[in-house]
Structure formats: structure tokens, C-alpha cells
Amino acid sequence: QVQLVESGGGLVQAGGSLRLSCAASGRTFRSYAMGWFRQAPGKEREFVAAIAWSGGITTYADSVKGRFTISRDNAKNTVYLQMSSLKPEDTAVYYCAAGSFPYTGASTYNYWGQGTQVTVSS
């Protein structure tokens, strides 16, 4: 069992940066791949980024490639999402998730956090 708590969301102007954190409980964190997803009002949840348990493999949605960076610190049981050059269309609730593989499909993740709101003003 893994419990996930996101933090770091907020209001930022377009072009700005934010770093999201996801703290995990449980001693098995390092065995999980971790993903970030987001959901804007009226839209389906979409994949943002994922990272393998070792940190050696990362995957990004085309819409954030080159602007967002996912990383993890297994000693701190934490995964991060560094977001730069933010756009109004990045506005959404951001969720972290834990699963077996760094896939893009939400259904492949077993555990989810409660989400943190990111709002980008134009």
C-alpha cells in the first residue's frame, strides 16, 4: 500500500515556473514507477510524465516535452515535477500516481494522490 500527497501547486503567471512534489508513505516506494497526470475542468485526465523506479527511464507527453522535468529521490520517498515556461493551457489539477511501469495510461497506476491545483494566468 502506498499513500501519496501532492504539494507545490498554486497561481503563476504565464512563462513562470512551479515545482510539484509528491511524498509517498511506505517502504516500497522505490519499487514503483511514478507518474504525473492532470485534469482540467470539463476534460479527461491526461498523462503528463512518468519515471521508472530507478529514475533511468522518463516519458513525457508531447505537450510538456522540453518544459517539464520529472525526477525522484528514493531516499526521500518523493517524486517531483519541475514545470517551466508555463502556459494557461497547463491549468489543471495535477495528480501523482504509483504503478508497476512508467506507462502513459492512467489505468496502469494503482495508487493516486488527492491532487494539487495549478493555475496559470495569461
CSV table of N, CA, C and O in Angstrom, one decimal:
chain,number,residue,atom,x,y,z
A,1,GLN,N,0.8,-1.2,0.0
A,1,GLN,CA,0.0,0.0,0.0
A,1,GLN,C,0.9,1.2,0.0
A,1,GLN,O,1.9,1.3,0.7
A,2,VAL,N,0.5,2.2,-0.8
A,2,VAL,CA,1.3,3.5,-0.9
A,2,VAL,C,0.3,4.6,-0.8
A,2,VAL,O,-0.8,4.6,-1.5
A,3,GLN,N,0.6,5.6,0.0
A,3,GLN,CA,-0.2,6.8,0.1
A,3,GLN,C,0.6,7.9,-0.5
A,3,GLN,O,1.8,8.1,-0.1
A,4,LEU,N,-0.1,8.8,-1.3
A,4,LEU,CA,0.6,9.8,-2.0
A,4,LEU,C,0.0,11.2,-1.6
A,4,LEU,O,-1.2,11.3,-1.6
A,5,VAL,N,0.8,12.2,-1.4
A,5,VAL,CA,0.4,13.5,-1.1
A,5,VAL,C,1.1,14.5,-1.9
A,5,VAL,O,2.3,14.6,-1.8
A,6,GLU,N,0.4,15.2,-2.8
A,6,GLU,CA,1.0,16.2,-3.7
A,6,GLU,C,1.0,17.6,-2.9
A,6,GLU,O,0.2,17.9,-2.1
A,7,SER,N,2.0,18.4,-3.4
A,7,SER,CA,2.1,19.8,-2.9
A,7,SER,C,2.8,20.6,-3.9
A,7,SER,O,3.4,20.1,-4.9
A,8,GLY,N,2.8,21.9,-3.7
A,8,GLY,CA,3.5,22.8,-4.6
A,8,GLY,C,2.7,23.5,-5.6
A,8,GLY,O,3.2,24.4,-6.4
A,9,GLY,N,1.4,23.2,-5.7
A,9,GLY,CA,0.6,23.9,-6.7
A,9,GLY,C,0.3,25.3,-6.3
A,9,GLY,O,0.7,25.8,-5.2
A,10,GLY,N,-0.2,26.1,-7.2
A,10,GLY,CA,-0.5,27.5,-6.9
A,10,GLY,C,-0.9,28.3,-8.2
A,10,GLY,O,-1.1,27.7,-9.2
A,11,LEU,N,-0.9,29.6,-8.0
A,11,LEU,CA,-1.2,30.5,-9.1
A,11,LEU,C,0.2,31.1,-9.6
A,11,LEU,O,1.0,31.6,-8.8
A,12,VAL,N,0.4,31.1,-10.9
A,12,VAL,CA,1.6,31.6,-11.5
A,12,VAL,C,1.2,32.2,-12.8
A,12,VAL,O,0.3,31.8,-13.5
A,13,GLN,N,2.0,33.2,-13.2
A,13,GLN,CA,1.8,33.9,-14.5
A,13,GLN,C,2.4,33.1,-15.6
A,13,GLN,O,3.3,32.3,-15.4
A,14,ALA,N,1.8,33.2,-16.8
A,14,ALA,CA,2.4,32.5,-18.0
A,14,ALA,C,3.9,32.9,-18.1
A,14,ALA,O,4.3,34.0,-17.9
A,15,GLY,N,4.6,31.8,-18.5
A,15,GLY,CA,6.0,31.9,-18.6
A,15,GLY,C,6.8,31.6,-17.3
A,15,GLY,O,8.0,31.5,-17.3
A,16,GLY,N,6.1,31.5,-16.2
A,16,GLY,CA,6.7,31.2,-14.9
A,16,GLY,C,6.9,29.7,-14.7
A,16,GLY,O,6.7,28.9,-15.6
A,17,SER,N,7.4,29.4,-13.5
A,17,SER,CA,7.7,28.1,-13.1
A,17,SER,C,7.1,27.6,-11.8
A,17,SER,O,6.8,28.5,-10.9
A,18,LEU,N,6.9,26.4,-11.6
A,18,LEU,CA,6.5,25.8,-10.4
A,18,LEU,C,7.1,24.4,-10.3
A,18,LEU,O,7.4,23.7,-11.3
A,19,ARG,N,7.3,24.0,-9.0
A,19,ARG,CA,7.8,22.6,-8.8
A,19,ARG,C,6.8,21.9,-7.9
A,19,ARG,O,6.5,22.3,-6.8
A,20,LEU,N,6.2,20.8,-8.4
A,20,LEU,CA,5.3,20.0,-7.7
A,20,LEU,C,6.1,18.9,-7.0
A,20,LEU,O,7.1,18.4,-7.6
A,21,SER,N,5.6,18.5,-5.8
A,21,SER,CA,6.2,17.4,-5.1
A,21,SER,C,5.1,16.4,-4.8
A,21,SER,O,4.0,16.8,-4.6
A,22,CYS,N,5.5,15.2,-4.7
A,22,CYS,CA,4.6,14.1,-4.3
A,22,CYS,C,5.3,13.2,-3.3
A,22,CYS,O,6.3,12.5,-3.7
A,23,ALA,N,4.9,13.3,-2.1
A,23,ALA,CA,5.5,12.5,-1.0
A,23,ALA,C,4.8,11.2,-0.8
A,23,ALA,O,3.5,11.2,-0.7
A,24,ALA,N,5.5,10.1,-0.7
A,24,ALA,CA,4.9,8.8,-0.6
A,24,ALA,C,5.2,8.2,0.7
A,24,ALA,O,6.3,8.3,1.3
A,25,SER,N,4.2,7.5,1.3
A,25,SER,CA,4.5,6.7,2.5
A,25,SER,C,4.7,5.3,2.1
A,25,SER,O,4.4,4.8,1.0
A,26,GLY,N,5.4,4.6,3.0
A,26,GLY,CA,5.6,3.2,2.7
A,26,GLY,C,7.0,2.9,2.3
A,26,GLY,O,7.7,3.7,1.6
A,27,ARG,N,7.5,1.8,2.7
A,27,ARG,CA,8.9,1.4,2.4
A,27,ARG,C,9.1,0.9,1.0
A,27,ARG,O,10.3,0.7,0.6
A,28,THR,N,8.0,0.7,0.3
A,28,THR,CA,8.2,0.1,-1.1
A,28,THR,C,8.2,1.2,-2.2
A,28,THR,O,8.1,0.8,-3.3
A,29,PHE,N,8.3,2.4,-1.8
A,29,PHE,CA,8.2,3.5,-2.8
A,29,PHE,C,9.2,3.3,-4.0
A,29,PHE,O,8.9,3.4,-5.1
A,30,ARG,N,10.4,2.8,-3.6
A,30,ARG,CA,11.5,2.7,-4.6
A,30,ARG,C,11.2,1.6,-5.6
A,30,ARG,O,11.9,1.5,-6.6
A,31,SER,N,10.2,0.8,-5.4
A,31,SER,CA,9.9,-0.3,-6.3
A,31,SER,C,8.8,0.1,-7.3
A,31,SER,O,8.5,-0.7,-8.2
A,32,TYR,N,8.3,1.3,-7.2
A,32,TYR,CA,7.2,1.7,-8.0
A,32,TYR,C,7.7,2.7,-9.1
A,32,TYR,O,8.5,3.6,-8.8
A,33,ALA,N,7.1,2.6,-10.3
A,33,ALA,CA,7.2,3.7,-11.2
A,33,ALA,C,6.2,4.8,-10.8
A,33,ALA,O,5.2,4.5,-10.2
A,34,MET,N,6.5,6.0,-11.1
A,34,MET,CA,5.7,7.1,-10.7
A,34,MET,C,5.2,7.9,-11.9
A,34,MET,O,6.0,8.1,-12.9
A,35,GLY,N,4.0,8.4,-11.9
A,35,GLY,CA,3.5,9.2,-13.0
A,35,GLY,C,2.9,10.5,-12.5
A,35,GLY,O,2.4,10.6,-11.3
A,36,TRP,N,2.8,11.5,-13.3
A,36,TRP,CA,2.0,12.7,-13.1
A,36,TRP,C,1.0,12.8,-14.2
A,36,TRP,O,1.3,12.6,-15.4
A,37,PHE,N,-0.2,13.1,-13.8
A,37,PHE,CA,-1.4,13.3,-14.7
A,37,PHE,C,-2.0,14.6,-14.3
A,37,PHE,O,-1.7,15.2,-13.2
A,38,ARG,N,-2.8,15.1,-15.2
A,38,ARG,CA,-3.6,16.4,-14.9
A,38,ARG,C,-5.0,16.3,-15.5
A,38,ARG,O,-5.2,15.6,-16.4
A,39,GLN,N,-5.8,17.1,-14.9
A,39,GLN,CA,-7.2,17.1,-15.3
A,39,GLN,C,-7.7,18.5,-15.2
A,39,GLN,O,-7.8,19.1,-14.2
A,40,ALA,N,-8.1,19.1,-16.4
A,40,ALA,CA,-8.6,20.4,-16.5
A,40,ALA,C,-10.2,20.3,-16.4
A,40,ALA,O,-10.7,19.3,-16.7
A,41,PRO,N,-10.8,21.4,-16.0
A,41,PRO,CA,-12.3,21.3,-15.9
A,41,PRO,C,-12.9,20.9,-17.2
A,41,PRO,O,-12.6,21.5,-18.3
A,42,GLY,N,-13.8,20.0,-17.2
A,42,GLY,CA,-14.5,19.5,-18.4
A,42,GLY,C,-13.8,18.6,-19.3
A,42,GLY,O,-14.2,18.3,-20.4
A,43,LYS,N,-12.6,18.3,-18.9
A,43,LYS,CA,-11.7,17.4,-19.7
A,43,LYS,C,-11.3,16.1,-19.0
A,43,LYS,O,-11.4,16.0,-17.8
A,44,GLU,N,-10.9,15.2,-19.8
A,44,GLU,CA,-10.5,13.9,-19.2
A,44,GLU,C,-9.1,14.0,-18.6
A,44,GLU,O,-8.3,14.9,-19.0
A,45,ARG,N,-8.8,13.2,-17.6
A,45,ARG,CA,-7.5,13.1,-17.1
A,45,ARG,C,-6.5,12.7,-18.1
A,45,ARG,O,-6.7,11.8,-18.9
A,46,GLU,N,-5.3,13.4,-18.2
A,46,GLU,CA,-4.4,13.2,-19.2
A,46,GLU,C,-3.0,13.0,-18.6
A,46,GLU,O,-2.6,13.5,-17.6
A,47,PHE,N,-2.2,12.1,-19.3
A,47,PHE,CA,-0.8,11.8,-18.9
A,47,PHE,C,0.1,13.1,-19.1
A,47,PHE,O,-0.1,13.8,-20.1
A,48,VAL,N,1.0,13.3,-18.1
A,48,VAL,CA,1.9,14.3,-18.2
A,48,VAL,C,3.4,13.8,-18.3
A,48,VAL,O,4.1,14.1,-19.3
A,49,ALA,N,3.7,13.0,-17.3
A,49,ALA,CA,5.1,12.5,-17.3
A,49,ALA,C,5.2,11.2,-16.4
A,49,ALA,O,4.3,11.0,-15.6
A,50,ALA,N,6.2,10.4,-16.7
A,50,ALA,CA,6.4,9.2,-15.8
A,50,ALA,C,7.8,8.9,-15.7
A,50,ALA,O,8.6,9.3,-16.5
A,51,ILE,N,8.2,8.2,-14.6
A,51,ILE,CA,9.6,7.9,-14.4
A,51,ILE,C,9.6,6.5,-13.8
A,51,ILE,O,8.8,6.1,-13.0
A,52,ALA,N,10.6,5.7,-14.2
A,52,ALA,CA,10.8,4.3,-13.7
A,52,ALA,C,11.3,4.3,-12.3
A,52,ALA,O,11.8,5.4,-11.8
A,53,TRP,N,11.3,3.2,-11.6
A,53,TRP,CA,11.6,3.1,-10.2
A,53,TRP,C,13.1,3.6,-10.0
A,53,TRP,O,13.4,4.2,-9.0
A,54,SER,N,13.9,3.3,-11.0
A,54,SER,CA,15.3,3.7,-10.8
A,54,SER,C,15.6,5.2,-11.2
A,54,SER,O,16.7,5.7,-11.0
A,55,GLY,N,14.7,5.8,-11.9
A,55,GLY,CA,14.9,7.1,-12.4
A,55,GLY,C,15.6,7.1,-13.8
A,55,GLY,O,15.7,8.1,-14.4
A,56,GLY,N,15.9,5.9,-14.3
A,56,GLY,CA,16.6,5.8,-15.5
A,56,GLY,C,15.8,6.0,-16.8
A,56,GLY,O,16.3,6.2,-17.9
A,57,ILE,N,14.5,5.8,-16.7
A,57,ILE,CA,13.6,6.0,-17.8
A,57,ILE,C,12.6,7.0,-17.5
A,57,ILE,O,11.9,7.0,-16.4
A,58,THR,N,12.4,8.0,-18.4
A,58,THR,CA,11.4,9.0,-18.2
A,58,THR,C,10.6,9.1,-19.5
A,58,THR,O,11.1,8.9,-20.6
A,59,THR,N,9.3,9.5,-19.4
A,59,THR,CA,8.4,9.6,-20.5
A,59,THR,C,7.6,10.9,-20.3
A,59,THR,O,7.2,11.2,-19.2
A,60,TYR,N,7.4,11.6,-21.4
A,60,TYR,CA,6.7,12.9,-21.3
A,60,TYR,C,5.6,12.9,-22.4
A,60,TYR,O,5.7,12.4,-23.5
A,61,ALA,N,4.5,13.6,-22.1
A,61,ALA,CA,3.5,14.0,-23.1
A,61,ALA,C,4.2,15.0,-24.0
A,61,ALA,O,5.0,15.8,-23.6
A,62,ASP,N,3.8,15.0,-25.3
A,62,ASP,CA,4.3,15.9,-26.3
A,62,ASP,C,4.1,17.4,-25.9
A,62,ASP,O,4.9,18.2,-26.1
A,63,SER,N,2.9,17.6,-25.2
A,63,SER,CA,2.6,19.0,-24.9
A,63,SER,C,3.5,19.6,-23.8
A,63,SER,O,3.5,20.8,-23.6
A,64,VAL,N,4.2,18.8,-23.1
A,64,VAL,CA,5.1,19.3,-22.0
A,64,VAL,C,6.5,19.0,-22.2
A,64,VAL,O,7.4,19.5,-21.5
A,65,LYS,N,6.8,18.3,-23.3
A,65,LYS,CA,8.2,17.9,-23.5
A,65,LYS,C,9.1,19.2,-23.7
A,65,LYS,O,8.7,20.1,-24.5
A,66,GLY,N,10.2,19.2,-23.1
A,66,GLY,CA,11.1,20.4,-23.1
A,66,GLY,C,10.8,21.4,-22.1
A,66,GLY,O,11.6,22.4,-21.9
A,67,ARG,N,9.6,21.4,-21.5
A,67,ARG,CA,9.2,22.4,-20.5
A,67,ARG,C,9.1,21.8,-19.1
A,67,ARG,O,9.4,22.5,-18.1
A,68,PHE,N,8.7,20.5,-19.0
A,68,PHE,CA,8.6,19.9,-17.7
A,68,PHE,C,9.7,18.8,-17.5
A,68,PHE,O,10.1,18.2,-18.5
A,69,THR,N,10.1,18.6,-16.3
A,69,THR,CA,11.0,17.6,-15.9
A,69,THR,C,10.6,16.8,-14.7
A,69,THR,O,10.3,17.4,-13.7
A,70,ILE,N,10.5,15.5,-14.9
A,70,ILE,CA,10.1,14.6,-13.7
A,70,ILE,C,11.4,14.0,-13.2
A,70,ILE,O,12.4,13.7,-13.9
A,71,SER,N,11.4,13.9,-11.8
A,71,SER,CA,12.6,13.3,-11.2
A,71,SER,C,12.1,12.7,-9.9
A,71,SER,O,11.0,12.9,-9.5
A,72,ARG,N,13.0,11.9,-9.2
A,72,ARG,CA,12.6,11.3,-8.0
A,72,ARG,C,13.8,11.2,-7.1
A,72,ARG,O,15.0,11.1,-7.6
A,73,ASP,N,13.5,11.1,-5.8
A,73,ASP,CA,14.5,10.9,-4.8
A,73,ASP,C,14.0,9.8,-3.9
A,73,ASP,O,13.2,10.0,-3.0
A,74,ASN,N,14.6,8.6,-4.2
A,74,ASN,CA,14.1,7.4,-3.5
A,74,ASN,C,14.4,7.5,-2.0
A,74,ASN,O,13.7,6.9,-1.1
A,75,ALA,N,15.5,8.2,-1.6
A,75,ALA,CA,15.8,8.3,-0.2
A,75,ALA,C,14.8,9.1,0.6
A,75,ALA,O,14.7,9.0,1.8
A,76,LYS,N,14.2,10.0,-0.2
A,76,LYS,CA,13.1,10.9,0.5
A,76,LYS,C,11.7,10.5,0.1
A,76,LYS,O,10.8,11.1,0.5
A,77,ASN,N,11.6,9.4,-0.6
A,77,ASN,CA,10.2,8.9,-1.0
A,77,ASN,C,9.4,10.0,-1.7
A,77,ASN,O,8.2,10.2,-1.4
A,78,THR,N,10.1,10.7,-2.6
A,78,THR,CA,9.4,11.8,-3.2
A,78,THR,C,9.7,11.9,-4.7
A,78,THR,O,10.8,11.6,-5.1
A,79,VAL,N,8.7,12.2,-5.4
A,79,VAL,CA,8.8,12.4,-6.9
A,79,VAL,C,8.5,13.9,-7.2
A,79,VAL,O,7.6,14.5,-6.5
A,80,TYR,N,9.1,14.5,-8.1
A,80,TYR,CA,9.0,15.9,-8.4
A,80,TYR,C,8.5,16.1,-9.9
A,80,TYR,O,8.8,15.3,-10.7
A,81,LEU,N,7.9,17.2,-10.1
A,81,LEU,CA,7.6,17.7,-11.4
A,81,LEU,C,8.0,19.2,-11.5
A,81,LEU,O,7.3,20.0,-11.0
A,82,GLN,N,9.1,19.4,-12.2
A,82,GLN,CA,9.5,20.8,-12.4
A,82,GLN,C,8.9,21.3,-13.7
A,82,GLN,O,9.1,20.7,-14.7
A,83,MET,N,8.1,22.4,-13.5
A,83,MET,CA,7.4,22.9,-14.7
A,83,MET,C,7.9,24.3,-15.0
A,83,MET,O,7.9,25.2,-14.1
A,84,SER,N,8.3,24.5,-16.2
A,84,SER,CA,8.8,25.8,-16.6
A,84,SER,C,8.0,26.3,-17.9
A,84,SER,O,7.4,25.5,-18.5
A,85,SER,N,8.2,27.5,-18.2
A,85,SER,CA,7.5,28.1,-19.4
A,85,SER,C,6.1,27.8,-19.4
A,85,SER,O,5.5,27.3,-20.4
A,86,LEU,N,5.4,28.0,-18.2
A,86,LEU,CA,4.0,27.5,-18.1
A,86,LEU,C,3.1,28.4,-19.0
A,86,LEU,O,3.4,29.6,-19.2
A,87,LYS,N,2.1,27.7,-19.4
A,87,LYS,CA,1.1,28.3,-20.3
A,87,LYS,C,-0.3,28.2,-19.7
A,87,LYS,O,-0.5,27.3,-18.8
A,88,PRO,N,-1.2,29.1,-20.0
A,88,PRO,CA,-2.6,29.0,-19.5
A,88,PRO,C,-3.2,27.6,-19.7
A,88,PRO,O,-3.9,27.1,-18.8
A,89,GLU,N,-2.9,26.9,-20.8
A,89,GLU,CA,-3.4,25.6,-21.0
A,89,GLU,C,-2.9,24.5,-20.1
A,89,GLU,O,-3.3,23.4,-20.1
A,90,ASP,N,-1.9,24.9,-19.3
A,90,ASP,CA,-1.4,23.9,-18.3
A,90,ASP,C,-2.2,24.0,-17.0
A,90,ASP,O,-2.0,23.1,-16.1
A,91,THR,N,-3.2,24.9,-17.0
A,91,THR,CA,-4.0,25.0,-15.8
A,91,THR,C,-4.8,23.7,-15.6
A,91,THR,O,-5.5,23.2,-16.6
A,92,ALA,N,-4.7,23.1,-14.4
A,92,ALA,CA,-5.4,21.8,-14.2
A,92,ALA,C,-5.1,21.4,-12.7
A,92,ALA,O,-4.3,22.0,-12.0
A,93,VAL,N,-5.8,20.4,-12.3
A,93,VAL,CA,-5.4,19.7,-11.1
A,93,VAL,C,-4.4,18.6,-11.5
A,93,VAL,O,-4.6,17.8,-12.4
A,94,TYR,N,-3.3,18.6,-10.8
A,94,TYR,CA,-2.2,17.7,-11.1
A,94,TYR,C,-2.2,16.6,-10.0
A,94,TYR,O,-2.2,16.8,-8.8
A,95,TYR,N,-2.1,15.3,-10.5
A,95,TYR,CA,-2.1,14.2,-9.7
A,95,TYR,C,-0.9,13.3,-9.8
A,95,TYR,O,-0.4,13.2,-11.0
A,96,CYS,N,-0.3,12.8,-8.8
A,96,CYS,CA,0.7,11.8,-8.9
A,96,CYS,C,0.1,10.4,-8.7
A,96,CYS,O,-0.9,10.3,-8.0
A,97,ALA,N,0.8,9.5,-9.3
A,97,ALA,CA,0.3,8.1,-9.2
A,97,ALA,C,1.5,7.1,-9.2
A,97,ALA,O,2.5,7.4,-9.7
A,98,ALA,N,1.2,6.0,-8.6
A,98,ALA,CA,2.3,4.9,-8.5
A,98,ALA,C,1.8,3.7,-9.2
A,98,ALA,O,0.6,3.3,-9.0
A,99,GLY,N,2.7,3.0,-9.9
A,99,GLY,CA,2.3,1.8,-10.6
A,99,GLY,C,3.5,1.0,-10.9
A,99,GLY,O,4.6,1.3,-10.4
A,100,SER,N,3.4,-0.1,-11.6
A,100,SER,CA,4.4,-1.0,-11.9
A,100,SER,C,5.4,-0.6,-13.0
A,100,SER,O,6.6,-0.9,-12.9
A,101,PHE,N,4.9,0.2,-13.9
A,101,PHE,CA,5.7,0.6,-15.1
A,101,PHE,C,5.4,2.0,-15.4
A,101,PHE,O,4.3,2.5,-15.2
A,102,PRO,N,6.4,2.7,-16.0
A,102,PRO,CA,6.2,4.1,-16.4
A,102,PRO,C,5.3,4.3,-17.6
A,102,PRO,O,5.8,4.9,-18.6
A,103,TYR,N,4.1,3.8,-17.6
A,103,TYR,CA,3.3,3.9,-18.8
A,103,TYR,C,2.5,5.2,-18.8
A,103,TYR,O,2.4,5.9,-17.8
A,104,THR,N,1.9,5.4,-20.0
A,104,THR,CA,1.1,6.7,-20.1
A,104,THR,C,-0.4,6.5,-19.8
A,104,THR,O,-1.1,7.5,-19.6
A,105,GLY,N,-0.9,5.3,-19.6
A,105,GLY,CA,-2.3,5.1,-19.4
A,105,GLY,C,-2.6,5.1,-17.9
A,105,GLY,O,-1.9,4.5,-17.1
A,106,ALA,N,-3.6,5.9,-17.5
A,106,ALA,CA,-4.0,6.1,-16.1
A,106,ALA,C,-4.4,4.8,-15.5
A,106,ALA,O,-4.2,4.6,-14.3
A,107,SER,N,-5.0,3.9,-16.3
A,107,SER,CA,-5.5,2.6,-15.7
A,107,SER,C,-4.3,1.7,-15.2
A,107,SER,O,-4.6,0.7,-14.5
A,108,THR,N,-3.1,2.0,-15.7
A,108,THR,CA,-2.0,1.1,-15.3
A,108,THR,C,-1.4,1.5,-13.9
A,108,THR,O,-0.5,0.9,-13.4
A,109,TYR,N,-1.9,2.6,-13.3
A,109,TYR,CA,-1.5,3.0,-12.0
A,109,TYR,C,-2.4,2.6,-10.9
A,109,TYR,O,-3.6,2.7,-11.1
A,110,ASN,N,-1.9,2.1,-9.8
A,110,ASN,CA,-2.7,1.6,-8.7
A,110,ASN,C,-3.0,2.5,-7.6
A,110,ASN,O,-4.1,2.4,-7.0
A,111,TYR,N,-2.2,3.5,-7.4
A,111,TYR,CA,-2.3,4.4,-6.3
A,111,TYR,C,-2.3,5.9,-6.8
A,111,TYR,O,-1.5,6.2,-7.6
A,112,TRP,N,-3.1,6.7,-6.2
A,112,TRP,CA,-3.3,8.1,-6.6
A,112,TRP,C,-3.3,9.0,-5.4
A,112,TRP,O,-3.8,8.7,-4.3
A,113,GLY,N,-2.7,10.2,-5.6
A,113,GLY,CA,-2.9,11.3,-4.6
A,113,GLY,C,-4.2,12.0,-4.8
A,113,GLY,O,-4.9,11.7,-5.7
A,114,GLN,N,-4.3,13.0,-4.0
A,114,GLN,CA,-5.6,13.8,-4.0
A,114,GLN,C,-5.6,14.9,-5.0
A,114,GLN,O,-6.6,15.5,-5.3
A,115,GLY,N,-4.4,15.3,-5.5
A,115,GLY,CA,-4.3,16.3,-6.5
A,115,GLY,C,-3.9,17.7,-5.9
A,115,GLY,O,-4.2,18.0,-4.7
A,116,THR,N,-3.3,18.5,-6.7
A,116,THR,CA,-2.9,19.9,-6.3
A,116,THR,C,-3.2,20.8,-7.5
A,116,THR,O,-2.9,20.4,-8.7
A,117,GLN,N,-3.8,21.9,-7.2
A,117,GLN,CA,-4.3,22.8,-8.3
A,117,GLN,C,-3.1,23.7,-8.8
A,117,GLN,O,-2.4,24.3,-8.0
A,118,VAL,N,-3.0,23.7,-10.1
A,118,VAL,CA,-2.1,24.6,-10.8
A,118,VAL,C,-2.9,25.6,-11.7
A,118,VAL,O,-3.6,25.1,-12.5
A,119,THR,N,-2.7,26.8,-11.5
A,119,THR,CA,-3.4,27.8,-12.3
A,119,THR,C,-2.4,28.8,-12.9
A,119,THR,O,-1.6,29.4,-12.2
A,120,VAL,N,-2.5,28.9,-14.2
A,120,VAL,CA,-1.5,29.7,-15.0
A,120,VAL,C,-2.4,30.9,-15.6
A,120,VAL,O,-3.2,30.6,-16.4
A,121,SER,N,-2.0,32.1,-15.2
A,121,SER,CA,-2.8,33.2,-15.7
A,121,SER,C,-2.1,33.8,-16.9
A,121,SER,O,-0.8,33.8,-17.0
A,122,SER,N,-2.8,34.4,-17.8
A,122,SER,CA,-2.3,34.9,-19.0
A,122,SER,C,-1.9,36.4,-18.9
A,122,SER,O,-2.3,37.0,-17.9
